[in-house]
Amino acid sequence: VADRNAHLLQLWGVDIEAKPVRHGSLELAAGGKGGGPDSFFNHMLLQPAFNAVVLADTAHKQVYVLHVGTDASGAPRFDYLSDYAVTQPILSATTTCEAGSDDGDGAFQLYTVQTEGIQQYTLFTDACLPPAAP
């Protein structure tokens, strides 16, 4: 769930026989002057094949990929954030999934309509996941 600018994201667990439970939230904050909620305008996309939430930030020309993992109790939580700069504001976006290998490696495509064109970005899932523990 996100607010109107998608700067505040919340993870909820829903059980048919119980009330929904909020497992966590993440608030994006901009540095410098005027860094409040209105300084963001994110397009939020879900990439369920890789347990990811993709935010295309129009105001800051950034793409954020939030990975959703689980804690020790099995509750969902945001466990990794990767960010990518783009050259133009993103007006609209969508994702598609590419076939991965059996060990979970893969990539997904991010297609964007930007102020001066249409772009395709390939986001490799190994760059969007938390590093493996040693």
Short mmCIF file of N, CA and C in Angstrom, two decimals:
data_model
loop_
_atom_site.label_atom_id
_atom_site.label_comp_id
_atom_site.label_asym_id
_atom_site.label_seq_id
_atom_site.Cartn_x
_atom_site.Cartn_y
_atom_site.Cartn_z
N VAL A 1 0.86 -1.17 0.00
CA VAL A 1 0.00 0.00 0.00
C VAL A 1 0.90 1.23 0.00
N ALA A 2 0.52 2.25 -0.74
CA ALA A 2 1.31 3.48 -0.81
C ALA A 2 0.39 4.68 -0.70
N ASP A 3 0.97 5.82 -0.30
CA ASP A 3 0.20 7.06 -0.27
C ASP A 3 0.11 7.64 -1.67
N ARG A 4 -0.44 8.84 -1.81
CA ARG A 4 -0.71 9.39 -3.15
C ARG A 4 0.53 9.64 -3.97
N ASN A 5 1.67 9.92 -3.34
CA ASN A 5 2.91 10.15 -4.07
C ASN A 5 3.83 8.93 -4.03
N ALA A 6 3.40 7.87 -3.38
CA ALA A 6 4.19 6.65 -3.20
C ALA A 6 5.53 6.94 -2.56
N HIS A 7 5.54 7.82 -1.56
CA HIS A 7 6.77 8.05 -0.79
C HIS A 7 6.71 7.30 0.53
N LEU A 8 5.52 6.84 0.93
CA LEU A 8 5.34 6.04 2.13
C LEU A 8 4.73 4.71 1.71
N LEU A 9 5.49 3.64 1.90
CA LEU A 9 5.04 2.30 1.52
C LEU A 9 4.83 1.47 2.77
N GLN A 10 3.79 0.64 2.77
CA GLN A 10 3.50 -0.21 3.91
C GLN A 10 3.29 -1.64 3.42
N LEU A 11 3.82 -2.59 4.20
CA LEU A 11 3.62 -4.02 3.92
C LEU A 11 2.57 -4.55 4.88
N TRP A 12 1.55 -5.17 4.33
CA TRP A 12 0.47 -5.72 5.13
C TRP A 12 0.35 -7.21 4.87
N GLY A 13 0.07 -7.96 5.91
CA GLY A 13 -0.24 -9.37 5.80
C GLY A 13 -1.75 -9.55 5.94
N VAL A 14 -2.33 -10.34 5.08
CA VAL A 14 -3.77 -10.54 5.11
C VAL A 14 -4.04 -12.02 5.26
N ASP A 15 -4.76 -12.34 6.32
CA ASP A 15 -5.19 -13.71 6.57
C ASP A 15 -6.71 -13.70 6.50
N ILE A 16 -7.29 -14.63 5.81
CA ILE A 16 -8.74 -14.66 5.62
C ILE A 16 -9.48 -14.73 6.96
N GLU A 17 -8.89 -15.38 7.94
CA GLU A 17 -9.57 -15.56 9.22
C GLU A 17 -9.15 -14.56 10.29
N ALA A 18 -8.37 -13.56 9.94
CA ALA A 18 -7.91 -12.58 10.94
C ALA A 18 -7.88 -11.19 10.33
N LYS A 19 -7.65 -10.20 11.19
CA LYS A 19 -7.52 -8.83 10.71
C LYS A 19 -6.20 -8.66 9.99
N PRO A 20 -6.14 -7.75 9.01
CA PRO A 20 -4.86 -7.44 8.37
C PRO A 20 -3.85 -6.92 9.39
N VAL A 21 -2.59 -7.25 9.19
CA VAL A 21 -1.53 -6.84 10.11
C VAL A 21 -0.46 -6.10 9.31
N ARG A 22 -0.11 -4.90 9.77
CA ARG A 22 0.97 -4.16 9.11
C ARG A 22 2.29 -4.70 9.62
N HIS A 23 3.13 -5.17 8.70
CA HIS A 23 4.42 -5.74 9.08
C HIS A 23 5.55 -4.73 9.02
N GLY A 24 5.34 -3.63 8.36
CA GLY A 24 6.39 -2.63 8.30
C GLY A 24 6.03 -1.53 7.34
N SER A 25 6.83 -0.48 7.41
CA SER A 25 6.64 0.63 6.47
C SER A 25 8.00 1.22 6.14
N LEU A 26 8.03 1.91 5.04
CA LEU A 26 9.25 2.56 4.58
C LEU A 26 8.86 3.93 4.05
N GLU A 27 9.50 4.95 4.56
CA GLU A 27 9.23 6.30 4.10
C GLU A 27 10.47 6.83 3.40
N LEU A 28 10.29 7.24 2.14
CA LEU A 28 11.38 7.82 1.37
C LEU A 28 11.47 9.30 1.72
N ALA A 29 12.68 9.78 1.94
CA ALA A 29 12.89 11.19 2.29
C ALA A 29 13.92 11.78 1.35
N ALA A 30 13.64 12.99 0.88
CA ALA A 30 14.57 13.70 0.01
C ALA A 30 15.45 14.60 0.85
N GLY A 31 16.70 14.71 0.48
CA GLY A 31 17.61 15.60 1.17
C GLY A 31 17.42 17.04 0.71
N GLY A 32 17.94 17.98 1.47
CA GLY A 32 17.90 19.39 1.08
C GLY A 32 16.58 20.05 1.42
N LYS A 33 16.42 21.27 0.95
CA LYS A 33 15.20 22.05 1.22
C LYS A 33 14.02 21.46 0.47
N GLY A 34 12.86 21.58 1.08
CA GLY A 34 11.63 21.14 0.42
C GLY A 34 11.58 19.65 0.21
N GLY A 35 12.16 18.87 1.11
CA GLY A 35 12.22 17.43 0.92
C GLY A 35 11.07 16.67 1.52
N GLY A 36 9.89 17.27 1.59
CA GLY A 36 8.72 16.62 2.16
C GLY A 36 8.06 15.66 1.20
N PRO A 37 6.90 15.15 1.62
CA PRO A 37 6.18 14.17 0.78
C PRO A 37 5.87 14.67 -0.62
N ASP A 38 5.61 15.98 -0.78
CA ASP A 38 5.26 16.49 -2.10
C ASP A 38 6.45 16.60 -3.05
N SER A 39 7.66 16.34 -2.55
CA SER A 39 8.83 16.39 -3.42
C SER A 39 9.00 15.07 -4.18
N PHE A 40 8.13 14.12 -3.95
CA PHE A 40 8.18 12.83 -4.63
C PHE A 40 6.97 12.68 -5.53
N PHE A 41 7.16 12.01 -6.62
CA PHE A 41 6.05 11.50 -7.41
C PHE A 41 6.52 10.19 -8.01
N ASN A 42 6.16 9.11 -7.38
CA ASN A 42 6.60 7.79 -7.79
C ASN A 42 5.49 7.03 -8.49
N HIS A 43 5.86 6.36 -9.57
CA HIS A 43 4.99 5.37 -10.19
C HIS A 43 5.36 4.05 -9.54
N MET A 44 4.40 3.36 -8.95
CA MET A 44 4.69 2.11 -8.25
C MET A 44 4.26 0.93 -9.11
N LEU A 45 5.19 -0.01 -9.30
CA LEU A 45 4.94 -1.22 -10.07
C LEU A 45 5.32 -2.42 -9.22
N LEU A 46 4.64 -3.51 -9.39
CA LEU A 46 5.00 -4.75 -8.70
C LEU A 46 5.65 -5.70 -9.69
N GLN A 47 6.68 -6.38 -9.23
CA GLN A 47 7.34 -7.41 -10.03
C GLN A 47 7.30 -8.69 -9.17
N PRO A 48 6.15 -9.39 -9.17
CA PRO A 48 5.96 -10.52 -8.26
C PRO A 48 6.91 -11.69 -8.50
N ALA A 49 7.39 -11.88 -9.71
CA ALA A 49 8.29 -13.00 -9.98
C ALA A 49 9.59 -12.88 -9.18
N PHE A 50 9.96 -11.66 -8.81
CA PHE A 50 11.20 -11.45 -8.06
C PHE A 50 10.96 -10.77 -6.72
N ASN A 51 9.70 -10.80 -6.24
CA ASN A 51 9.35 -10.19 -4.95
C ASN A 51 9.87 -8.76 -4.85
N ALA A 52 9.56 -7.97 -5.85
CA ALA A 52 10.10 -6.62 -5.89
C ALA A 52 8.99 -5.59 -6.12
N VAL A 53 9.22 -4.41 -5.54
CA VAL A 53 8.41 -3.24 -5.80
C VAL A 53 9.32 -2.26 -6.54
N VAL A 54 8.87 -1.77 -7.68
CA VAL A 54 9.66 -0.83 -8.47
C VAL A 54 9.00 0.54 -8.36
N LEU A 55 9.79 1.54 -7.99
CA LEU A 55 9.32 2.91 -7.91
C LEU A 55 10.07 3.73 -8.95
N ALA A 56 9.35 4.35 -9.85
CA ALA A 56 9.95 5.24 -10.83
C ALA A 56 9.67 6.66 -10.35
N ASP A 57 10.69 7.32 -9.84
CA ASP A 57 10.56 8.65 -9.23
C ASP A 57 10.72 9.72 -10.31
N THR A 58 9.60 10.32 -10.69
CA THR A 58 9.60 11.35 -11.72
C THR A 58 10.35 12.59 -11.27
N ALA A 59 10.17 13.00 -10.02
CA ALA A 59 10.75 14.25 -9.54
C ALA A 59 12.28 14.20 -9.48
N HIS A 60 12.85 13.05 -9.16
CA HIS A 60 14.30 12.95 -8.97
C HIS A 60 15.02 12.16 -10.05
N LYS A 61 14.29 11.75 -11.09
CA LYS A 61 14.89 10.97 -12.19
C LYS A 61 15.65 9.77 -11.65
N GLN A 62 14.97 8.98 -10.82
CA GLN A 62 15.54 7.78 -10.21
C GLN A 62 14.57 6.63 -10.35
N VAL A 63 15.11 5.43 -10.34
CA VAL A 63 14.31 4.21 -10.24
C VAL A 63 14.80 3.48 -9.00
N TYR A 64 13.88 3.11 -8.13
CA TYR A 64 14.21 2.36 -6.92
C TYR A 64 13.59 0.98 -7.03
N VAL A 65 14.34 -0.04 -6.65
CA VAL A 65 13.81 -1.40 -6.59
C VAL A 65 13.91 -1.85 -5.14
N LEU A 66 12.78 -2.14 -4.55
CA LEU A 66 12.70 -2.63 -3.17
C LEU A 66 12.41 -4.11 -3.20
N HIS A 67 13.29 -4.89 -2.61
CA HIS A 67 13.06 -6.33 -2.53
C HIS A 67 12.28 -6.63 -1.26
N VAL A 68 11.32 -7.53 -1.38
CA VAL A 68 10.53 -7.95 -0.22
C VAL A 68 10.98 -9.36 0.15
N GLY A 69 11.56 -9.48 1.34
CA GLY A 69 11.97 -10.77 1.87
C GLY A 69 11.15 -11.10 3.10
N THR A 70 11.61 -12.05 3.87
CA THR A 70 10.92 -12.41 5.11
C THR A 70 11.91 -12.39 6.26
N ASP A 71 11.37 -12.11 7.46
CA ASP A 71 12.22 -12.15 8.64
C ASP A 71 12.21 -13.57 9.21
N ALA A 72 12.81 -13.76 10.37
CA ALA A 72 12.92 -15.10 10.97
C ALA A 72 11.56 -15.73 11.25
N SER A 73 10.55 -14.90 11.50
CA SER A 73 9.21 -15.44 11.78
C SER A 73 8.39 -15.68 10.52
N GLY A 74 8.94 -15.30 9.36
CA GLY A 74 8.23 -15.49 8.10
C GLY A 74 7.41 -14.28 7.68
N ALA A 75 7.47 -13.20 8.47
CA ALA A 75 6.72 -12.00 8.12
C ALA A 75 7.44 -11.24 7.01
N PRO A 76 6.70 -10.64 6.09
CA PRO A 76 7.35 -9.90 5.01
C PRO A 76 8.00 -8.62 5.53
N ARG A 77 9.07 -8.23 4.85
CA ARG A 77 9.75 -6.97 5.17
C ARG A 77 10.56 -6.54 3.97
N PHE A 78 10.78 -5.23 3.86
CA PHE A 78 11.69 -4.72 2.84
C PHE A 78 13.09 -5.04 3.32
N ASP A 79 13.87 -5.76 2.51
CA ASP A 79 15.21 -6.13 2.97
C ASP A 79 16.33 -5.61 2.09
N TYR A 80 16.00 -4.93 0.99
CA TYR A 80 17.07 -4.40 0.16
C TYR A 80 16.51 -3.31 -0.76
N LEU A 81 17.29 -2.27 -0.94
CA LEU A 81 16.94 -1.17 -1.83
C LEU A 81 18.08 -0.95 -2.80
N SER A 82 17.78 -0.95 -4.08
CA SER A 82 18.77 -0.58 -5.08
C SER A 82 18.19 0.60 -5.86
N ASP A 83 19.08 1.48 -6.29
CA ASP A 83 18.59 2.66 -7.01
C ASP A 83 19.41 2.87 -8.27
N TYR A 84 18.74 3.46 -9.26
CA TYR A 84 19.33 3.67 -10.57
C TYR A 84 18.93 5.06 -11.06
N ALA A 85 19.88 5.80 -11.59
CA ALA A 85 19.60 7.12 -12.16
C ALA A 85 19.15 6.95 -13.61
N VAL A 86 18.22 7.79 -14.02
CA VAL A 86 17.80 7.87 -15.42
C VAL A 86 18.01 9.31 -15.88
N THR A 87 18.08 9.51 -17.18
CA THR A 87 18.43 10.84 -17.70
C THR A 87 17.24 11.78 -17.86
N GLN A 88 16.03 11.22 -17.88
CA GLN A 88 14.83 12.04 -18.10
C GLN A 88 13.75 11.61 -17.12
N PRO A 89 12.86 12.51 -16.75
CA PRO A 89 11.74 12.12 -15.88
C PRO A 89 10.89 11.02 -16.53
N ILE A 90 10.42 10.11 -15.71
CA ILE A 90 9.59 9.00 -16.18
C ILE A 90 8.13 9.39 -16.00
N LEU A 91 7.39 9.34 -17.09
CA LEU A 91 5.97 9.69 -17.07
C LEU A 91 5.07 8.49 -16.86
N SER A 92 5.53 7.32 -17.30
CA SER A 92 4.77 6.09 -17.19
C SER A 92 5.74 4.93 -17.31
N ALA A 93 5.39 3.79 -16.71
CA ALA A 93 6.30 2.65 -16.76
C ALA A 93 5.53 1.35 -16.61
N THR A 94 6.15 0.27 -17.07
CA THR A 94 5.63 -1.08 -16.87
C THR A 94 6.82 -2.04 -16.85
N THR A 95 6.61 -3.21 -16.29
CA THR A 95 7.69 -4.21 -16.24
C THR A 95 7.22 -5.50 -16.89
N THR A 96 8.19 -6.27 -17.37
CA THR A 96 7.94 -7.63 -17.84
C THR A 96 9.03 -8.51 -17.26
N CYS A 97 8.78 -9.77 -17.22
CA CYS A 97 9.70 -10.73 -16.62
C CYS A 97 10.38 -11.55 -17.71
N GLU A 98 11.69 -11.74 -17.56
CA GLU A 98 12.40 -12.64 -18.45
C GLU A 98 12.61 -13.97 -17.74
N ALA A 99 12.73 -14.99 -18.51
CA ALA A 99 12.97 -16.31 -17.93
C ALA A 99 14.31 -16.31 -17.21
N GLY A 100 14.31 -16.88 -16.02
CA GLY A 100 15.54 -17.00 -15.24
C GLY A 100 16.03 -18.43 -15.25
N SER A 101 17.19 -18.62 -14.68
CA SER A 101 17.72 -19.97 -14.58
C SER A 101 17.10 -20.66 -13.38
N ASP A 102 17.39 -21.93 -13.20
CA ASP A 102 16.83 -22.70 -12.10
C ASP A 102 17.28 -22.18 -10.74
N ASP A 103 18.43 -21.51 -10.66
CA ASP A 103 18.91 -21.02 -9.37
C ASP A 103 18.36 -19.63 -9.04
N GLY A 104 17.37 -19.15 -9.80
CA GLY A 104 16.72 -17.90 -9.49
C GLY A 104 17.32 -16.67 -10.15
N ASP A 105 18.43 -16.84 -10.86
CA ASP A 105 19.00 -15.70 -11.56
C ASP A 105 18.08 -15.30 -12.70
N GLY A 106 18.08 -14.05 -13.01
CA GLY A 106 17.25 -13.59 -14.11
C GLY A 106 17.29 -12.08 -14.19
N ALA A 107 16.36 -11.57 -14.92
CA ALA A 107 16.27 -10.13 -15.11
C ALA A 107 14.83 -9.79 -15.43
N PHE A 108 14.51 -8.53 -15.26
CA PHE A 108 13.23 -8.07 -15.74
C PHE A 108 13.44 -6.77 -16.49
N GLN A 109 12.52 -6.52 -17.40
CA GLN A 109 12.59 -5.32 -18.23
C GLN A 109 11.72 -4.24 -17.62
N LEU A 110 12.23 -3.04 -17.63
CA LEU A 110 11.46 -1.87 -17.24
C LEU A 110 11.32 -1.01 -18.49
N TYR A 111 10.09 -0.85 -18.95
CA TYR A 111 9.81 -0.01 -20.11
C TYR A 111 9.25 1.31 -19.60
N THR A 112 9.82 2.41 -20.06
CA THR A 112 9.39 3.72 -19.55
C THR A 112 9.05 4.67 -20.70
N VAL A 113 8.04 5.47 -20.45
CA VAL A 113 7.76 6.62 -21.30
C VAL A 113 8.35 7.80 -20.56
N GLN A 114 9.32 8.45 -21.21
CA GLN A 114 10.00 9.58 -20.59
C GLN A 114 9.69 10.84 -21.40
N THR A 115 10.13 11.97 -20.89
CA THR A 115 9.76 13.24 -21.51
C THR A 115 10.24 13.36 -22.95
N GLU A 116 11.32 12.67 -23.32
CA GLU A 116 11.83 12.79 -24.69
C GLU A 116 12.01 11.44 -25.38
N GLY A 117 11.26 10.45 -24.97
CA GLY A 117 11.36 9.18 -25.65
C GLY A 117 10.87 8.02 -24.81
N ILE A 118 11.01 6.84 -25.38
CA ILE A 118 10.67 5.59 -24.71
C ILE A 118 11.96 4.82 -24.50
N GLN A 119 12.15 4.32 -23.28
CA GLN A 119 13.38 3.61 -22.95
C GLN A 119 13.06 2.22 -22.42
N GLN A 120 14.00 1.32 -22.63
CA GLN A 120 13.92 -0.02 -22.07
C GLN A 120 15.16 -0.22 -21.20
N TYR A 121 14.96 -0.62 -19.96
CA TYR A 121 16.06 -0.89 -19.04
C TYR A 121 15.98 -2.35 -18.63
N THR A 122 17.11 -3.02 -18.57
CA THR A 122 17.18 -4.38 -18.07
C THR A 122 17.72 -4.33 -16.65
N LEU A 123 16.94 -4.82 -15.70
CA LEU A 123 17.34 -4.84 -14.30
C LEU A 123 17.62 -6.29 -13.92
N PHE A 124 18.87 -6.56 -13.60
CA PHE A 124 19.28 -7.92 -13.23
C PHE A 124 18.96 -8.15 -11.77
N THR A 125 18.31 -9.28 -11.49
CA THR A 125 17.84 -9.51 -10.15
C THR A 125 18.96 -9.64 -9.12
N ASP A 126 20.14 -10.09 -9.52
CA ASP A 126 21.22 -10.19 -8.54
C ASP A 126 21.64 -8.82 -8.02
N ALA A 127 21.38 -7.75 -8.77
CA ALA A 127 21.67 -6.40 -8.30
C ALA A 127 20.52 -5.83 -7.47
N CYS A 128 19.41 -6.53 -7.42
CA CYS A 128 18.23 -6.07 -6.69
C CYS A 128 17.95 -6.90 -5.45
N LEU A 129 18.85 -7.80 -5.12
CA LEU A 129 18.68 -8.68 -3.95
C LEU A 129 19.73 -8.37 -2.89
N PRO A 130 19.43 -8.66 -1.64
CA PRO A 130 20.45 -8.45 -0.60
C PRO A 130 21.65 -9.37 -0.85
N PRO A 131 22.85 -8.90 -0.48
CA PRO A 131 24.02 -9.77 -0.67
C PRO A 131 23.90 -11.04 0.17
N ALA A 132 24.41 -12.12 -0.35
CA ALA A 132 24.38 -13.40 0.36
C ALA A 132 25.29 -13.32 1.59
N ALA A 133 24.83 -13.94 2.66
CA ALA A 133 25.64 -13.96 3.89
C ALA A 133 26.88 -14.83 3.67
N PRO A 134 28.04 -14.40 4.21
CA PRO A 134 29.27 -15.20 4.01
C PRO A 134 29.23 -16.52 4.72
#
